[in-house]
GROMACS .gro file of C-alpha atoms in nm:
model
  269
    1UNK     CA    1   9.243   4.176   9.443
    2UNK     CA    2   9.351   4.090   9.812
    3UNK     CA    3   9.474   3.691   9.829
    4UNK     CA    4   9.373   3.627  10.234
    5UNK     CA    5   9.571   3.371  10.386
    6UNK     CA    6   9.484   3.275  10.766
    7UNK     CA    7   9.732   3.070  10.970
    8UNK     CA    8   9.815   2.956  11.293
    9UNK     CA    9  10.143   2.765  11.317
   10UNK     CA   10  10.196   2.808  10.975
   11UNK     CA   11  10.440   2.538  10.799
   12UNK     CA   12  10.754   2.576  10.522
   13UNK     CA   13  10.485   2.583  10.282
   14UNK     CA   14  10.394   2.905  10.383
   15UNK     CA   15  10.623   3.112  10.201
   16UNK     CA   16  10.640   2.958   9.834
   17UNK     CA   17  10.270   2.954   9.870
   18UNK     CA   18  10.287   3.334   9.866
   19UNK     CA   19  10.560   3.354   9.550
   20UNK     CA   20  10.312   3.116   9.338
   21UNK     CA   21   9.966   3.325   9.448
   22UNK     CA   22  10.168   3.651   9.359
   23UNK     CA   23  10.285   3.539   9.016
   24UNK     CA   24   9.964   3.329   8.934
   25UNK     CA   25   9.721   3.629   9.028
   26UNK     CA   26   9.720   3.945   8.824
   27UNK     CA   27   9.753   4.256   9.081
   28UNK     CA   28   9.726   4.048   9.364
   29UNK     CA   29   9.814   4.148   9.716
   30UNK     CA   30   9.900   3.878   9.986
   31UNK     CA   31   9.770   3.904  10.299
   32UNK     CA   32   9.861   3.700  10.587
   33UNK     CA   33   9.706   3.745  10.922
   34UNK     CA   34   9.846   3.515  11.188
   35UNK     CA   35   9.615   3.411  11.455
   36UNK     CA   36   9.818   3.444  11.782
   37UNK     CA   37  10.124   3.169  11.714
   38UNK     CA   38  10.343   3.318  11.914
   39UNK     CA   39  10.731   3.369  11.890
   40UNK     CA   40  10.733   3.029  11.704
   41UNK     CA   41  10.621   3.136  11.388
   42UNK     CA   42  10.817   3.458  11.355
   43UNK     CA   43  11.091   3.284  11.085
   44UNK     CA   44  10.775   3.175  10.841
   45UNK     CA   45  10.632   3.495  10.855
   46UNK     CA   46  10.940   3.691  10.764
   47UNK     CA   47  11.002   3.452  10.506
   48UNK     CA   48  10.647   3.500  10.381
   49UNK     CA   49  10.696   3.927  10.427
   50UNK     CA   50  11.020   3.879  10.251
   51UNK     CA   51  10.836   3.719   9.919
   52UNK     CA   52  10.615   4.048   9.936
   53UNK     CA   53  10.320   3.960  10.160
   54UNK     CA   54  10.161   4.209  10.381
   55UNK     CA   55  10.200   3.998  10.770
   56UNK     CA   56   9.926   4.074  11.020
   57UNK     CA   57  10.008   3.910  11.383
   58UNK     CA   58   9.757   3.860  11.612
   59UNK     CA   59   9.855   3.856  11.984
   60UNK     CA   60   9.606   3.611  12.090
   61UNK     CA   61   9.479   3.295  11.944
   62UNK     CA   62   9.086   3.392  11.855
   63UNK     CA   63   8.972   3.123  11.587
   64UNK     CA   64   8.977   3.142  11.195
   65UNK     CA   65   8.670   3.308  11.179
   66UNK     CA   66   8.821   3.632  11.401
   67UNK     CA   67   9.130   3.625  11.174
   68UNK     CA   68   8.914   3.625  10.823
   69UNK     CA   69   8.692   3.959  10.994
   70UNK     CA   70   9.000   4.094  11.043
   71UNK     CA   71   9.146   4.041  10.710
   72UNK     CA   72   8.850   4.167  10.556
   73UNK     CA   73   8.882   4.510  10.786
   74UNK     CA   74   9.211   4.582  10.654
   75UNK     CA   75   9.077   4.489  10.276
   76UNK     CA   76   8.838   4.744  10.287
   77UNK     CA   77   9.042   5.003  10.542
   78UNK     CA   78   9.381   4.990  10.281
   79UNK     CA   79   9.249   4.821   9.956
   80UNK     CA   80   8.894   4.973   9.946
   81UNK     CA   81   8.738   4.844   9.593
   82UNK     CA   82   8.945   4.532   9.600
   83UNK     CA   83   8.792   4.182   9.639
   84UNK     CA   84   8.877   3.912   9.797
   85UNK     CA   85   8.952   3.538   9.737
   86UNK     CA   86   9.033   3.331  10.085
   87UNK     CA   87   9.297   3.055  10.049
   88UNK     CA   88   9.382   2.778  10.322
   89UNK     CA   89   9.774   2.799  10.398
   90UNK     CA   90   9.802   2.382  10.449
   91UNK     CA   91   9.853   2.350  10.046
   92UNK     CA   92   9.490   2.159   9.965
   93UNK     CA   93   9.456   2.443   9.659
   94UNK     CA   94   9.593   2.427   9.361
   95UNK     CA   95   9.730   2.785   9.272
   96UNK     CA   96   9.491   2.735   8.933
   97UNK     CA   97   9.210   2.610   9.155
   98UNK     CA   98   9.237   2.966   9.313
   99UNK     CA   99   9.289   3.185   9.000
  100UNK     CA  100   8.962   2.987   8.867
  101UNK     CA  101   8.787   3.115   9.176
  102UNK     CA  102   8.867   3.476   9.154
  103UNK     CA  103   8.802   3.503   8.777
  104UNK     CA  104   8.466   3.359   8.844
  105UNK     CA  105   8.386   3.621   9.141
  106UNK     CA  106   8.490   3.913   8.910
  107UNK     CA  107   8.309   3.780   8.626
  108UNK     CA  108   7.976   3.756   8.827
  109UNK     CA  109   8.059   3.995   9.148
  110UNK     CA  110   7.922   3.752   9.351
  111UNK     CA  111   8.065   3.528   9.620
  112UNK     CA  112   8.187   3.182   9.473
  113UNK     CA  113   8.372   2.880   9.649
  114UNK     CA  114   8.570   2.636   9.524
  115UNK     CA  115   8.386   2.315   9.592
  116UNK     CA  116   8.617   1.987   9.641
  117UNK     CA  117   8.545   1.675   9.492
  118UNK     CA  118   8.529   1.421   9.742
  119UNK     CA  119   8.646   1.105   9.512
  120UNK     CA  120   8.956   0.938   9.497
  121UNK     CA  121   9.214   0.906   9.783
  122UNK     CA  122   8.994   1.171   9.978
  123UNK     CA  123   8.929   1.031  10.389
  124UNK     CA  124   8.603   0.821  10.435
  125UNK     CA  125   8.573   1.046  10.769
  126UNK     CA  126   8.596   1.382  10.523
  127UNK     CA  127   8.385   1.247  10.281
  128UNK     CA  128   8.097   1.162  10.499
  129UNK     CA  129   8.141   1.451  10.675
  130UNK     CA  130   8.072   1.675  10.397
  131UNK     CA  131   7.753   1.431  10.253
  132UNK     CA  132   7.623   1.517  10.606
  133UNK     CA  133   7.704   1.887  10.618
  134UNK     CA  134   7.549   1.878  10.282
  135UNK     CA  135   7.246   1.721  10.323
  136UNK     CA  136   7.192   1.942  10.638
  137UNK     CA  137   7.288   2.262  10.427
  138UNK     CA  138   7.014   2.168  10.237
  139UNK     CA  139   6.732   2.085  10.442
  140UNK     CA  140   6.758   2.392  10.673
  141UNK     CA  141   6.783   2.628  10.378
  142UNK     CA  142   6.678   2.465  10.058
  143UNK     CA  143   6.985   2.520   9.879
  144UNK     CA  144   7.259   2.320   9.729
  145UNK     CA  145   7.608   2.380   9.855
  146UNK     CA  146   7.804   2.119   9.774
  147UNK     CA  147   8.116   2.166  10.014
  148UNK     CA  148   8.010   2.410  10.306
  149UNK     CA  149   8.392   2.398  10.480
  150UNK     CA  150   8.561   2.489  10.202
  151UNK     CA  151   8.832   2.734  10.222
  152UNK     CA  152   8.913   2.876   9.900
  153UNK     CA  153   8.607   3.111   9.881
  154UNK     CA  154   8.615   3.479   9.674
  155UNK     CA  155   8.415   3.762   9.767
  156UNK     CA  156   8.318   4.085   9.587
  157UNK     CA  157   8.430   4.411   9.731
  158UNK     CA  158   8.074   4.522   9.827
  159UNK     CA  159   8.007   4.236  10.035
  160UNK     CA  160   8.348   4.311  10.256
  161UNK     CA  161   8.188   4.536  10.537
  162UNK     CA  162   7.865   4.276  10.581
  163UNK     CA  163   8.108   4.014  10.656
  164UNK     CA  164   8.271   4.178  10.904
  165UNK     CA  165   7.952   4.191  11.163
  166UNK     CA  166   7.910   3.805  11.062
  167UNK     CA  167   7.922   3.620  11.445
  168UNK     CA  168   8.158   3.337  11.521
  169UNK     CA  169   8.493   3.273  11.624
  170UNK     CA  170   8.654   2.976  11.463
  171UNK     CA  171   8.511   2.736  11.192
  172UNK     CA  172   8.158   2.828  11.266
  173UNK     CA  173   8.190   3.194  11.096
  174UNK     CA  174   8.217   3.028  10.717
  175UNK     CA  175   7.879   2.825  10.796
  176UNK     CA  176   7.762   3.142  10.953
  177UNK     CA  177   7.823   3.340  10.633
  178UNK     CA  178   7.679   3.048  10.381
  179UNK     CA  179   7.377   3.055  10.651
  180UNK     CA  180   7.301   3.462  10.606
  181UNK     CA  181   7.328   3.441  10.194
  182UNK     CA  182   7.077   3.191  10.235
  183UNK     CA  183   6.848   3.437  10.448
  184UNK     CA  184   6.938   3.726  10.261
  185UNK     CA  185   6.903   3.563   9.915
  186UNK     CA  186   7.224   3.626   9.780
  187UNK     CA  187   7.395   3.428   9.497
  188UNK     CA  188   7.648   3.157   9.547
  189UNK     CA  189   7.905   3.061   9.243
  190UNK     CA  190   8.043   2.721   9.260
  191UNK     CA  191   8.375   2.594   9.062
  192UNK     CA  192   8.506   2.261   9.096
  193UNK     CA  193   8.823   2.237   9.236
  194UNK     CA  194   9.086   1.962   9.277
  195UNK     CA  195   9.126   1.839   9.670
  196UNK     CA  196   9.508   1.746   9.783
  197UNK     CA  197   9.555   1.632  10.129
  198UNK     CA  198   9.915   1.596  10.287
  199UNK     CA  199  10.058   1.384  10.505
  200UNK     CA  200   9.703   1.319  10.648
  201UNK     CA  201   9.568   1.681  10.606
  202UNK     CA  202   9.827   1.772  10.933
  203UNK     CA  203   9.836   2.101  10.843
  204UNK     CA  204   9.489   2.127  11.000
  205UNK     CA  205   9.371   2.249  11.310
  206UNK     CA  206   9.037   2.176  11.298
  207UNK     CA  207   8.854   1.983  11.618
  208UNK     CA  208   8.650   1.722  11.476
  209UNK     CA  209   8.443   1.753  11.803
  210UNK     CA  210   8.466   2.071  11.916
  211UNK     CA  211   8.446   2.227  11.572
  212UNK     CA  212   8.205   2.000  11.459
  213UNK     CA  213   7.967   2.085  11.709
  214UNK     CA  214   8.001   2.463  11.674
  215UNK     CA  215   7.919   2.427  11.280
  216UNK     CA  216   7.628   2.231  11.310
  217UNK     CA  217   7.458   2.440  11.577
  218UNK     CA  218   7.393   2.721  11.348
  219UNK     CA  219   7.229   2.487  11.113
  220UNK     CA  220   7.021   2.330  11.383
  221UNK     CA  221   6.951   2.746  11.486
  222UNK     CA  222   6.861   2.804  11.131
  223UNK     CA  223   6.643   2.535  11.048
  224UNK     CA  224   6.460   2.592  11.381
  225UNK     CA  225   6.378   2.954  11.285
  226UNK     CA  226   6.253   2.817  10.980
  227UNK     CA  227   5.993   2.577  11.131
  228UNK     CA  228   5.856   2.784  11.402
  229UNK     CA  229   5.846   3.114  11.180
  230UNK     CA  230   5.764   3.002  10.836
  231UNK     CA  231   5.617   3.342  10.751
  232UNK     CA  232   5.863   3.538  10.943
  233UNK     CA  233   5.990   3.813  10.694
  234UNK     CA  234   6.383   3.694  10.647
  235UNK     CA  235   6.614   3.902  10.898
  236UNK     CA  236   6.869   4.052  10.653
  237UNK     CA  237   6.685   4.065  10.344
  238UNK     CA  238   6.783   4.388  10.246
  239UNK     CA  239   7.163   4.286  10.256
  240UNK     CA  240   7.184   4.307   9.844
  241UNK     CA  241   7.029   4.646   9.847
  242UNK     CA  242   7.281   4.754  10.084
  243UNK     CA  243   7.517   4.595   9.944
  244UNK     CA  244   7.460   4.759   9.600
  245UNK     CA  245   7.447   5.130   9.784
  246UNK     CA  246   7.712   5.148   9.968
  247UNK     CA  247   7.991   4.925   9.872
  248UNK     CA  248   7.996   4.705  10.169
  249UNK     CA  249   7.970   4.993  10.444
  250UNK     CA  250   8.374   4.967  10.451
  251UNK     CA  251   8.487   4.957  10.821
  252UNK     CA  252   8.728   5.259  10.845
  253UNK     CA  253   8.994   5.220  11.106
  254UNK     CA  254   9.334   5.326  11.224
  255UNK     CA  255   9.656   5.222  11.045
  256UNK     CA  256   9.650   4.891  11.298
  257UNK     CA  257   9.373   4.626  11.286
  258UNK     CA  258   9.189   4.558  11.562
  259UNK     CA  259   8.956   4.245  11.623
  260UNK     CA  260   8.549   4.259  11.755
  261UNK     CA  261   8.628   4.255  12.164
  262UNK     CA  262   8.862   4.579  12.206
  263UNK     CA  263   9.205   4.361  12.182
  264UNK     CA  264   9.481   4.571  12.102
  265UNK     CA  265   9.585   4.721  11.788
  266UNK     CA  266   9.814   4.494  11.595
  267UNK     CA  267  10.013   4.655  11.307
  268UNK     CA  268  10.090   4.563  10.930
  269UNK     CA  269  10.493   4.427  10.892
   0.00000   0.00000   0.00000
């Protein structure tokens, strides 16, 4: 099991994050792929190498959804048979919370996320946000995901390589995925998980414009397809057969990892 951890300024949580995933996972691996923070972040990261994580730097700021791709290249390039479970590096997820997930991907090989409640001390502005994304979720595909944006999300090995030709850049590329296992018809676990913000959820870097706009267009893509080509066989249907017969179609690669638009190779630390 590979523990994927993107960041992009990370913080001093950082590296006890990667102790308590090591110890709390059996046969875990961290990896951390940094998305272009510059010289900056260089003392986290060695801290984070120095508690045994595997540190991929990016040269250039790309987007979260760039970083995961690449993350999930190197899975299948140096861990090939090894899933996945994705984990945000601003502490929202309880170390349990992520064990939870993983258990429940390997116990059902499919991909499961770890669905916040949105009760309690949680932001009016995140919990309408997610009723919305919700409801829209549902309309365009007719399924019932009950927090599209979270992070903590596990993966089966054999679904590694179809990831990796999922479009988008930044936040868009997890709605992107959720929106092709829809079309493809592929299962989606769901565990409960406990929701912790900090200091106003700080650690974030997501645009509630920008990012916003970028997640929902997808949806508005999707459910447009839907309308105008109701009997359109679905594009991608044969994913789970493929899936099943291959393994994932690993993406083999040189001993760096290098991202969709020919930037240069950037080495493991």
């Amino acid at each position: 099991m590979i523990v994927l951890v993107p960041v992009y300024r990370p913080g001093d949580r950082l590296p006890p994050l990667v102790t308590d995933l090591a110890a709390a996972v059996p046969g875990a691996s961290v990896l951390v792929v940094d998305d272009g923070s510059g010289p900056s972040a260089t003392a986290v990261l060695d801290a984070a190498r120095a508690r045994g994580a595997t540190v991929l730097r990016r040269r250039v700021n790309r987007g979260k959804g760039v970083v995961l791709r690449t993350g999930f290249r190197y899975a299948t390039t140096h861990r090939p048979g090894d899933g996945v479970v994705c984990v945000d590096a601003d502490g929202q997820h309880e170390v349990s919370d992520v064990v939870r997930v993983a258990e429940r991907m390997r116990d059902t090989g499919a991909q499961t996320l770890g669905v916040r409640r949105f009760d309690g001390e949680v932001p009016a502005r995140s919990r309408f946000g997610n009723a919305a994304t919700r409801a829209a979720f549902r309309l365009a595909t007719g399924r019932d995901v009950r927090d599209t944006q979270t992070g903590l999300r596990a993966y089966p090995a054999g679904l590694l390589g179809w990831l990796a030709t999922i479009p988008g850049d930044r936040f868009e590329y997890e709605m992107n995925v959720l929106l092709e296992s829809a079309r493809a018809g592929l299962p989606i676990e769901q565990v409960d998980i406990a929701t912790r913000y900090h200091a106003g959820n700080s650690g974030s870097h997501f645009s509630a414009l920008a990012d916003s706009v970028r997640i929902y267009r997808p949806l508005v893509g999707y459910a447009a397809a839907r309308v105008l080509s109701p009997g359109r066989r679905r594009a991608g249907s044969g994913i789970a057969d493929q899936v099943d017969r291959d393994g994932g179609g690993a993406l083999r690669g040189g001993a760096g990892v290098v991202d969709d638009v020919g930037d240069r190779p950037v080495a493991a630390q």
